[in-house]
Coordinates of C-alpha atoms in Angstrom, one line a residue:
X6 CA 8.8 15.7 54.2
X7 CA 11.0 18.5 53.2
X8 CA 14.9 18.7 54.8
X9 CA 13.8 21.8 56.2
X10 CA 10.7 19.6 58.6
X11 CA 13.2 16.7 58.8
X12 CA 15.6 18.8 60.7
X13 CA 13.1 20.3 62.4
X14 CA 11.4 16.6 63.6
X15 CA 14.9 15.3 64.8
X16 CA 15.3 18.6 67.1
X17 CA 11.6 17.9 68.3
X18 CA 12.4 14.4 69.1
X19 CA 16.1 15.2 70.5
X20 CA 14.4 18.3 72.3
X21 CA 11.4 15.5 74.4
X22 CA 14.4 13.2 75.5
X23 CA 16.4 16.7 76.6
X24 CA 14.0 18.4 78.2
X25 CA 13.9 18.0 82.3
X26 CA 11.4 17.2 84.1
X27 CA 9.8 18.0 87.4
X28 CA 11.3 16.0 89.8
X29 CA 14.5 16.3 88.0
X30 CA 14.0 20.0 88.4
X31 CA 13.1 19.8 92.3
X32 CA 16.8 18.0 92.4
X33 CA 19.0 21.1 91.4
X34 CA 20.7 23.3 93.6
X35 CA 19.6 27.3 93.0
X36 CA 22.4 28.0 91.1
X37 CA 22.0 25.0 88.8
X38 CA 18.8 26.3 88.2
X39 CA 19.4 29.2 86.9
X40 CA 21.8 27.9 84.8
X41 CA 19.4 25.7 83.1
X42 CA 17.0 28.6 82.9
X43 CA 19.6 30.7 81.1
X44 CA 20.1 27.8 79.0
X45 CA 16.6 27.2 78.0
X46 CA 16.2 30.7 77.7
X47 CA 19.2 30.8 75.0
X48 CA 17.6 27.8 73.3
X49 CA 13.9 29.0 73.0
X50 CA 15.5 32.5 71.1
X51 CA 16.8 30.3 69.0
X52 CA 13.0 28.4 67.8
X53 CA 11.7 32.2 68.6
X54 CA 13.8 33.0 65.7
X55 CA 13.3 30.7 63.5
X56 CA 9.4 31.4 63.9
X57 CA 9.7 34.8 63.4
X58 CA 11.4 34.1 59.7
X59 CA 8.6 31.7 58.7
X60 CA 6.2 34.2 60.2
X61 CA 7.3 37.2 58.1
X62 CA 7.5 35.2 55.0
X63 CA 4.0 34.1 55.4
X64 CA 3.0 37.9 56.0
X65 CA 4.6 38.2 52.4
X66 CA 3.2 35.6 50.7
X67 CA -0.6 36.8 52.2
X68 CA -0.3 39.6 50.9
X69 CA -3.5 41.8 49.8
X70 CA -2.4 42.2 46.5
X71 CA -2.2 38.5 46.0
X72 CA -5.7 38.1 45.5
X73 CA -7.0 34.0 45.5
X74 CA -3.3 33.0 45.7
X75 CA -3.0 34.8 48.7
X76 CA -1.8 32.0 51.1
X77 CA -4.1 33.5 54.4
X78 CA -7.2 33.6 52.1
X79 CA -6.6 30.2 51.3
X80 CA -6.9 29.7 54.8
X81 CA -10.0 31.3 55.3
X82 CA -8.7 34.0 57.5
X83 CA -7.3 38.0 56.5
X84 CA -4.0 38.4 57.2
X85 CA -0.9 36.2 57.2
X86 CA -0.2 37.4 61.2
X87 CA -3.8 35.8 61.7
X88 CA -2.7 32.6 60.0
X89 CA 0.5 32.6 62.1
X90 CA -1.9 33.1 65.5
X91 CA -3.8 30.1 64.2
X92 CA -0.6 28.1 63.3
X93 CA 0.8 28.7 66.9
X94 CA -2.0 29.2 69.2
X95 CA -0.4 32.9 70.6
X96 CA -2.2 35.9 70.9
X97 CA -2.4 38.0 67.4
X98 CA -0.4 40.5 68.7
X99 CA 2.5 37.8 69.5
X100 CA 1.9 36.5 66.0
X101 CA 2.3 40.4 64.3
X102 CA 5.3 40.7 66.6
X103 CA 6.5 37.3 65.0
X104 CA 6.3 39.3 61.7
X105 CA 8.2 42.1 63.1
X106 CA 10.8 40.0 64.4
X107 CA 11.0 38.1 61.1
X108 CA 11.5 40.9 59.2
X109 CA 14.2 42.6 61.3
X110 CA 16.3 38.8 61.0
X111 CA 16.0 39.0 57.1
X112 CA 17.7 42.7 57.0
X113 CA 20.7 40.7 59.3
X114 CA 20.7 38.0 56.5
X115 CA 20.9 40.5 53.8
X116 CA 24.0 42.8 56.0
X117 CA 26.0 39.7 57.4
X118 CA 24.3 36.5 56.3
X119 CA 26.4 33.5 58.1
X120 CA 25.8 30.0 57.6
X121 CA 23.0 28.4 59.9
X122 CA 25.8 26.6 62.2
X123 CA 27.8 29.8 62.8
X124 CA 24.9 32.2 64.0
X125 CA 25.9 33.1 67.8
X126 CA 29.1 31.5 67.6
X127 CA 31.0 35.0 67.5
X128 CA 31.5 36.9 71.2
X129 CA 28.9 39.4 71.1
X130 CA 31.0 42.8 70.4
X131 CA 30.1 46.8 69.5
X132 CA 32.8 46.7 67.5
X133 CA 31.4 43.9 65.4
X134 CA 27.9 46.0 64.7
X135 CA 30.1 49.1 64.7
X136 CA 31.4 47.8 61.1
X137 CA 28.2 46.6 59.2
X138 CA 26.8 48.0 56.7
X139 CA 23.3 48.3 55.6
X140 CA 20.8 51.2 57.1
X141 CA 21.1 52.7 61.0
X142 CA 18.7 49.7 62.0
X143 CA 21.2 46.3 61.1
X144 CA 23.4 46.3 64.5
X145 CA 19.9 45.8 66.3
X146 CA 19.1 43.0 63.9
X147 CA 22.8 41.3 63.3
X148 CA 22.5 41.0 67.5
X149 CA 18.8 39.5 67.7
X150 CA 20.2 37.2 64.3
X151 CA 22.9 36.6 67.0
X152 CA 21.4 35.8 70.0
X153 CA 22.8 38.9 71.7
X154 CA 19.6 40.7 71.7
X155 CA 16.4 39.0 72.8
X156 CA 13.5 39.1 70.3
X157 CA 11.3 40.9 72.4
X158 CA 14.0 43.6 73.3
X159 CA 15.5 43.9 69.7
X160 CA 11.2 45.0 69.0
X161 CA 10.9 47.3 71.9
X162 CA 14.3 49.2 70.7
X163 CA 12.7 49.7 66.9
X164 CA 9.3 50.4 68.2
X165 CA 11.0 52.6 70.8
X166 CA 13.2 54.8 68.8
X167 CA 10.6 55.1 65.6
X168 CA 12.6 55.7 62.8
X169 CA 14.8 58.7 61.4
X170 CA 12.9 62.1 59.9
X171 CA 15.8 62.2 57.5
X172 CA 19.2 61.7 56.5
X173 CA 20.9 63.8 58.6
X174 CA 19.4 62.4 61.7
X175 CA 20.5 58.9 60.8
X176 CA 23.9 59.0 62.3
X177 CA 22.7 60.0 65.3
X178 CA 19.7 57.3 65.4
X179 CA 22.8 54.9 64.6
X180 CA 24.8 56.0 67.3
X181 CA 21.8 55.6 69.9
X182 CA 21.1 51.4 68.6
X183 CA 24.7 51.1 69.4
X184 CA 24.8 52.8 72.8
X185 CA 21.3 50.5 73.3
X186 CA 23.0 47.4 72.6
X187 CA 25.8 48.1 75.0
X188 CA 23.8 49.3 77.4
X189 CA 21.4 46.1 77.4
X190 CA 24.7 44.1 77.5
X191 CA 26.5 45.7 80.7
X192 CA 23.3 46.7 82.1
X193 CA 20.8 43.9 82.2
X194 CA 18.3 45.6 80.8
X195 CA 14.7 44.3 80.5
X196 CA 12.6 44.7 77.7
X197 CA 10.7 47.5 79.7
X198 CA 14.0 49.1 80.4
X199 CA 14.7 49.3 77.2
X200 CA 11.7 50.8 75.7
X201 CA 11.6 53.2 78.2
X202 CA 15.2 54.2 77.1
X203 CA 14.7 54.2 73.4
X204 CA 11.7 56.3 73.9
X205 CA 13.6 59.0 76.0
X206 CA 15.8 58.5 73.3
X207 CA 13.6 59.3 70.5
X208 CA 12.4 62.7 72.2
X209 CA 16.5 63.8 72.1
X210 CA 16.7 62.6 68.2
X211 CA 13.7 64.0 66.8
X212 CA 12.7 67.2 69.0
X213 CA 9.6 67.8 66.4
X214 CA 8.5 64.3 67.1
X215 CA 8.8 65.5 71.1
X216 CA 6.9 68.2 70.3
X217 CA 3.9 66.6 68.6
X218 CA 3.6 63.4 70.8
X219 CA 3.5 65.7 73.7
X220 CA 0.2 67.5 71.7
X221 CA -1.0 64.7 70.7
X222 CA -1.0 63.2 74.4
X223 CA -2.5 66.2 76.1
X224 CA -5.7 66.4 72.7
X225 CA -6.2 62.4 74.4
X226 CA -7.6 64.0 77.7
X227 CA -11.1 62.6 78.5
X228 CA -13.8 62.0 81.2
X229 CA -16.5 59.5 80.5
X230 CA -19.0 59.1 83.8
X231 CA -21.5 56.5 84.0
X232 CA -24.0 55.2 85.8
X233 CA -24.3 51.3 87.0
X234 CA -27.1 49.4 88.1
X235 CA -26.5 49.1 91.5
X236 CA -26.4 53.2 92.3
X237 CA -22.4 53.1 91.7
X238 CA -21.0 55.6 89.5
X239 CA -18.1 55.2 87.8
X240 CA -15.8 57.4 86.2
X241 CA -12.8 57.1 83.2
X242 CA -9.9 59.0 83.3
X243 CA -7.4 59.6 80.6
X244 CA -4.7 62.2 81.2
X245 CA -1.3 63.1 80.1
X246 CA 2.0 62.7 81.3
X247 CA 2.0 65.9 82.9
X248 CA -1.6 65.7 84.8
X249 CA -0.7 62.3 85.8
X250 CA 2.1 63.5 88.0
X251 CA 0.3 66.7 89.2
X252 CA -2.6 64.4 90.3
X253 CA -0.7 61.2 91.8
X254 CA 2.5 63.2 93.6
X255 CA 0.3 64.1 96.2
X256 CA -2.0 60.9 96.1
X257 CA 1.3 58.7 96.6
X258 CA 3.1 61.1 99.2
X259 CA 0.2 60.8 101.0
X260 CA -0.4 56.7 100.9
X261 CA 3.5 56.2 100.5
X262 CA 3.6 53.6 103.8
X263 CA 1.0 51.4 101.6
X264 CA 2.4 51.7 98.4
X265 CA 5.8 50.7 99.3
X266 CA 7.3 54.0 100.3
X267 CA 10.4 55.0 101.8
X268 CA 10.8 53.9 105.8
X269 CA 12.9 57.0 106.5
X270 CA 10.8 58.3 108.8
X271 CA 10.0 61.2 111.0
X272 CA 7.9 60.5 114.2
X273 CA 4.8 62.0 113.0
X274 CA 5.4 59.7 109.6
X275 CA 6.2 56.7 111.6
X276 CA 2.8 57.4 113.7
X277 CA 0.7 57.5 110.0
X278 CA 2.3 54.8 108.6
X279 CA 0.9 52.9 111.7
X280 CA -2.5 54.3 111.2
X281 CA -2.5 53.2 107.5
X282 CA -1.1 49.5 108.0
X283 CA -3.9 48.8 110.3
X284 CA -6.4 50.8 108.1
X285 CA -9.0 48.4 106.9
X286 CA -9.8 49.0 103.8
X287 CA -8.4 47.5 100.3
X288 CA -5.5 49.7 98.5
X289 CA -7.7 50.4 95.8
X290 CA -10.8 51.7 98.4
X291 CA -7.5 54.0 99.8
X292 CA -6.8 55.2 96.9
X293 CA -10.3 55.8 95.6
X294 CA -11.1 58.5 99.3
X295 CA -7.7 60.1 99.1
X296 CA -8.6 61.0 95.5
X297 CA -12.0 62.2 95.9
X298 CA -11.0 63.8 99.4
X299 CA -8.3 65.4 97.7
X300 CA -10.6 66.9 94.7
X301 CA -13.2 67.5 96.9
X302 CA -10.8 69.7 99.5
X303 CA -8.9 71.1 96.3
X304 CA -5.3 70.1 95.7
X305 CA -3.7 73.2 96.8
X306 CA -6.0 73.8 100.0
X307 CA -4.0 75.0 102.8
X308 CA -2.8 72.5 105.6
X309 CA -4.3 69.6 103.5
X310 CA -0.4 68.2 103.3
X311 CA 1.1 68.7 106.7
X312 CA 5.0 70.1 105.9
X313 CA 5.0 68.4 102.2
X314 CA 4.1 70.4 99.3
X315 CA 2.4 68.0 96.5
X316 CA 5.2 69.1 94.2
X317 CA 5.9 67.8 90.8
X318 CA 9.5 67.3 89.5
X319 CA 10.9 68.9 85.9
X320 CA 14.3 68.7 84.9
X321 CA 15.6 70.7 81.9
X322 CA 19.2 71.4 80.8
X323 CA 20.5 74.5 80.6
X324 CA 20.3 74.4 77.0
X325 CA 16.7 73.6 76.7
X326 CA 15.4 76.4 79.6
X327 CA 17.5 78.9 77.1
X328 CA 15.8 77.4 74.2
X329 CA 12.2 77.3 76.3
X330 CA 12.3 81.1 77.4
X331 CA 14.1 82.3 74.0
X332 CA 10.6 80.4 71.9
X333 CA 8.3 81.4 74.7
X334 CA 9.2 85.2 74.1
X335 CA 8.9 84.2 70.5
X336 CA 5.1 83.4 70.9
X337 CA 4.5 86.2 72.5
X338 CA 5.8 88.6 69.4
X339 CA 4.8 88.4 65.6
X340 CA 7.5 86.8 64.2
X341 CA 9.0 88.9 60.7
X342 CA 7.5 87.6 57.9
X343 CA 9.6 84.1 56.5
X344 CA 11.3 83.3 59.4
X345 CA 10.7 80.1 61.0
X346 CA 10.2 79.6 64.8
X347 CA 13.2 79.4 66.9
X348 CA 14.0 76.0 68.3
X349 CA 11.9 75.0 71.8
X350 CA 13.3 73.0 74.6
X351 CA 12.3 69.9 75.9
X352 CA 12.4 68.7 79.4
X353 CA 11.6 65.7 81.7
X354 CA 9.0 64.3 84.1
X355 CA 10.1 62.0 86.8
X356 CA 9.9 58.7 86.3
X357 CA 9.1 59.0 82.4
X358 CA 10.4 58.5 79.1
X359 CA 7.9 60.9 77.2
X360 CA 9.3 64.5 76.9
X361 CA 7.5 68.1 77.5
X362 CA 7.2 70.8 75.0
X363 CA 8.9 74.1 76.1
X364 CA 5.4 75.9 76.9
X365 CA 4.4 72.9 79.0
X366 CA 7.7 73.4 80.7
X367 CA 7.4 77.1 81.3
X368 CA 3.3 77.2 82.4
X369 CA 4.0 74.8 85.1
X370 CA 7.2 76.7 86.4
X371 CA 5.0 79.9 86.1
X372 CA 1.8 78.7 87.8
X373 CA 3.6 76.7 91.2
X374 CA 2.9 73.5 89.8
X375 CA 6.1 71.9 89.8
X376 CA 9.7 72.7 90.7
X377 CA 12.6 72.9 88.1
X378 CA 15.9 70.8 88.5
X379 CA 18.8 72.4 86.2
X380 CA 20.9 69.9 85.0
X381 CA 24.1 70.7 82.9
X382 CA 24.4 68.4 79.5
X383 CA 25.4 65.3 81.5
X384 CA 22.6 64.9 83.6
X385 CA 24.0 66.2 86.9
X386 CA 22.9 68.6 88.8
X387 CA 24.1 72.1 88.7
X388 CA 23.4 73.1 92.4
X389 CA 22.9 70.0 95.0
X390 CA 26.0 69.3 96.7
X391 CA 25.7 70.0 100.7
X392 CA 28.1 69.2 103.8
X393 CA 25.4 67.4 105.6
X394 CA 24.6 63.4 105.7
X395 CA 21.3 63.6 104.8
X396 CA 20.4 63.8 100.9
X397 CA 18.1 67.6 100.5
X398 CA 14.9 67.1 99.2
X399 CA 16.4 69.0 96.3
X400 CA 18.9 67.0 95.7
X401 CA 16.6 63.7 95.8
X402 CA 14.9 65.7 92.7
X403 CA 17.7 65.9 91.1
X404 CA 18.4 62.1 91.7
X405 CA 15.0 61.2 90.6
X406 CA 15.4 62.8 87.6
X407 CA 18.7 61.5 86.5
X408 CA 17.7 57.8 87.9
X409 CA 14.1 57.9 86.9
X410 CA 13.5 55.6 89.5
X411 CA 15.5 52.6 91.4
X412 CA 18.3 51.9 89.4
X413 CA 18.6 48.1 90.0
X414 CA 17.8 46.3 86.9
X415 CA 14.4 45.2 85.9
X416 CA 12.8 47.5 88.5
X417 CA 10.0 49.5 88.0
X418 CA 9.6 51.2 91.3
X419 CA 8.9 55.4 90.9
X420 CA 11.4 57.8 92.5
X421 CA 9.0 58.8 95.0
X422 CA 9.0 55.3 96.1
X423 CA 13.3 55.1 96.1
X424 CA 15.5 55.8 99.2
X425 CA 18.7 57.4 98.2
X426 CA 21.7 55.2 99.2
X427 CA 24.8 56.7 99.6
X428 CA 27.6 55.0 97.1
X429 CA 30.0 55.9 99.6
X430 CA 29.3 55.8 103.7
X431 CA 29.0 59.7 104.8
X432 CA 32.4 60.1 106.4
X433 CA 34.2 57.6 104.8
X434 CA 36.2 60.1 103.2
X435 CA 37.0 62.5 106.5
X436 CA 38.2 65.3 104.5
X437 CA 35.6 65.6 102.6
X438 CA 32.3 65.2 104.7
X439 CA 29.5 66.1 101.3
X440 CA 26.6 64.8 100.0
X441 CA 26.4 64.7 96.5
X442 CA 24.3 63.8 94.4
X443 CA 26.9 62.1 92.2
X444 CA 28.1 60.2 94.7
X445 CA 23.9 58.5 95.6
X446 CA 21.2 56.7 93.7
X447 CA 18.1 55.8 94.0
X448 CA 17.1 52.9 95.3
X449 CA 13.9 51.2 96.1
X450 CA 13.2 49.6 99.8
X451 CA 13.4 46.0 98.9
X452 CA 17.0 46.6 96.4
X453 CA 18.3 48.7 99.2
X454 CA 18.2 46.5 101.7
X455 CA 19.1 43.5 99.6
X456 CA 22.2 45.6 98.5
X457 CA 23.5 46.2 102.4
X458 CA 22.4 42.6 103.5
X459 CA 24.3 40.6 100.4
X460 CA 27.4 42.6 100.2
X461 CA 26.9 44.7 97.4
X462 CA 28.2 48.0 96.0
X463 CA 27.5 50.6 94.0
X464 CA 30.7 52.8 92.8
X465 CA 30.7 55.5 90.1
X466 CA 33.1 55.9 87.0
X467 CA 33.2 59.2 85.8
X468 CA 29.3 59.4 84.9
X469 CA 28.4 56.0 85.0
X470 CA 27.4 53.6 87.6
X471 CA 28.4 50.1 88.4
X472 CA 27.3 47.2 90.8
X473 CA 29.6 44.7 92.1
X474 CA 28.5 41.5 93.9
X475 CA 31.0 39.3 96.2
X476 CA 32.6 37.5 93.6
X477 CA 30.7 38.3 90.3
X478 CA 32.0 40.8 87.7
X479 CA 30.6 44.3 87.8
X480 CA 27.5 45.4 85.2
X481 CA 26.5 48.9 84.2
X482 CA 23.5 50.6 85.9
X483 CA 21.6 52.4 83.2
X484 CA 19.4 55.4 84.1
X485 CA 16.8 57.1 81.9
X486 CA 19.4 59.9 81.1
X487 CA 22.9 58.3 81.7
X488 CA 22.2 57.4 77.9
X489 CA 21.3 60.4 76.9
X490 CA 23.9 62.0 78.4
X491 CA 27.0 59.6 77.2
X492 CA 25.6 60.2 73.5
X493 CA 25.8 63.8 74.3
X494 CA 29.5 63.8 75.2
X495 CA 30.2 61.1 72.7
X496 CA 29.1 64.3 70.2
X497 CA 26.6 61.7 68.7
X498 CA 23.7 64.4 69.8
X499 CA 23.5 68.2 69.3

């Protein structure tokens, strides 16, 4: 037996005499739990790790180019990920994760390698991954190496943010990791979180990337029908960002009191939302007859909505609408020979990371199918402040926007299903009675009411926002563009 499985055979052995069991579980008190779990939790990204280093070295040594000496082939199967699916039972796409993961740990060897006792034992700190050196991707793997980054969120910020076009771009992709990291740490983001960020991100860096993802979406469109054996007939949808929120704004609106809408409600709401709880029919048999009732009717049939218009949300910067219009008048002119197409804008669905091209931006504007929010370059609004109590439904566009959905960590409830929640009472400041949108987030039902019913708060600090429990230390609330706008005034984007 080598040192290496030795080690590895005592921490098994210390690890089964450790390791709690159920009715030594059922004894803890809740917050003893969770302390456990965090514990566990640090220890298992510690073996994660370690798997993912022998993981990518038995990618390497499977290699194609190997031939018979390839270690997988040996094996009898293709690749060296298959080999590690086969080694630890986990799905093949955990195993080429694994890989992934094992190659990001070797680039932190190669920028700060440490002894095997001292990895974590430093307080996680920017200014720490600030200072290495190696290519714009180390700080992510120095703090996975660490334990300051989970595996599995370390992966979702490389796949995420891609990788740089070129050279010039990589300060800015450098600066982004590091406003990741931080934001992960003070935030609590989840892995979802934080792909959704990095690939909001990503549009920001590399506006050509922006450009072709959101081309290469919309060429994904398709319609397959078929025909069952029993008479149904089912049909496959695939549409883009864009569609998507043109169909389901309406569809949602419309079923919000089953889908976990707002409670805010007028009389007439309150009187539907009645109807629909003690409608008998499944979610999915609801959704299935407002869809078809809506196609069938047409979308934008008169009267179908009641007072709500089935609008979809765009948010642009003032920057970008220049850029949009200036390009848009571009294509509409033959450019003089040898000079290259002015730079487009990009702007912003509610609710998602992926960005719209310039033409996608101005065709809905021009044909009703969405309203624009202006936002200056830190993601506020430029017009949505009013001395009333009540949030405007445009300044809740606005908030959805900036939020991107309820801002409590881990959440993955839509705008359209958040209330706003006022950071500070309306009135609490009597010489001042406004409602700004700087001053509300979005929040969904559940988080909303938990906030109010456990003591919590939600204060704002120039353009960031921060949530306070009775007696626990504040963390950072990180929405979709709060990151894009702090790199923007950090001058870390143009």
């Amino acid at each position: 037996m080598t040192p290496i499985a030795e080690r590895v055979h005592e921490l098994a052995a210390a690890a089964d005499s450790a390791l709690p069991c159920a009715s030594e579980v059922a004894r803890l008190s809740g917050p003893d739990e969770v302390a456990l779990l965090g514990e566990l939790s640090a220890l298992r990204r510690r073996v994660d790790a370690s798997i993912a280093l022998v993981a990518s070295d038995i990618e390497r040594k499977s290699a194609h180019e190997l031939g018979a000496d390839s270690l997988a082939r040996k094996a009898g199967v293709r690749s060296g990920a298959e080999l590690v699916q086969k080694a630890t039972g986990s799905s093949l796409g955990d195993a080429k994760k694994a890989v992934r993961v094992g190659v990001m740990l070797e680039t932190a060897e190669a920028v700060a390698p440490v002894a095997a006792s001292d990895i974590g034992s430093e307080p996680r700190s920017i200014d720490v991954l600030s200072a290495l050196g190696g290519d714009w991707s180390a700080p992510i793997a120095v703090a996975t190496r660490n334990g300051w980054l989970s595996a599995e969120i370390g992966d979702r910020i490389l796949g995420g943010l891609g990788k740089p076009r070129d050279d010039a771009s990589t300060p800015a992709y450098r600066a982004a990791v590091l406003r990741l990291i931080a934001d992960c740490w003070e935030g609590e983001l989840t892995p979802e979180d934080a792909a959704r960020t990095a690939k909001a991100l990503r549009a920001v860096l590399d506006r050509d990337w922006a450009q072709q993802n959101a081309a290469r979406l919309y060429e994904q469109r398709s319609l397959k029908r078929s025909m069952r054996g029993n008479g149904m007939v089912k049909y496959d949808l695939l549409v883009d960002p864009l569609t998507d929120a043109q169909i389901w704004t309406p569809i949602f609106r419309h079923l919000s009191p089953r889908l976990g809408g707002p409670r805010f409600l007028t009389d007439e709401e309150r009187a539907r939302a009645e109807e629909l709880q003690q409608d008998a029919r499944s979610n999915e048999q609801l959704l299935a007859d407002t869809f078809t009732g809506f196609l069938i009717a047409g979308v934008t049939a008169s009267g179908v909505f009641g007072k709500y218009t089935p609008t979809v949300t765009i948010a642009v910067t003032t920057g970008d609408l220049k850029n949009a219009i200036t390009a848009d008048r571009a294509r509409q002119t033959s450019a003089p020979p040898g000079d290259g197409p002015p730079p487009d804008g990009i702007a912003w669905l509610d609710g998602k990371p992926e960005a719209l091209t310039g033409a996608q931006l101005i065709t809905a504007l021009c044909d009703g199918a969405a309203a624009g929010v202006l936002l200056d370059e830190t993601g506020q609004a430029l017009d949505a402040t009013k001395a009333e109590r009540t949030f405007s439904t445009r300044q809740r566009r606005a908030m959805a926007i900036r939020d991107g959905g309820c801002l409590m960590p881990g959440c993955t409830m839509p705008a359209s299903a958040c209330e706003a929640h006022h950071n500070h009472p309306w009135g609490e400041n009597k010489a001042n009675r406004k409602t700004e949108t700087r001053d509300g987030v979005l929040l969904c039902k559940f988080h909303h009411l938990n906030l109010h019913n456990n003591g919590g708060r939600i204060e704002r600090r120039g353009p960031t926002y921060w949530l306070s429990w009775p007696g626990k230390e504040p963390t950072r609330l990180v929405a979709k563009h709060g990151v894009i706008a702090q790199l923007r005034a950090e001058g870390a984007l143009s």
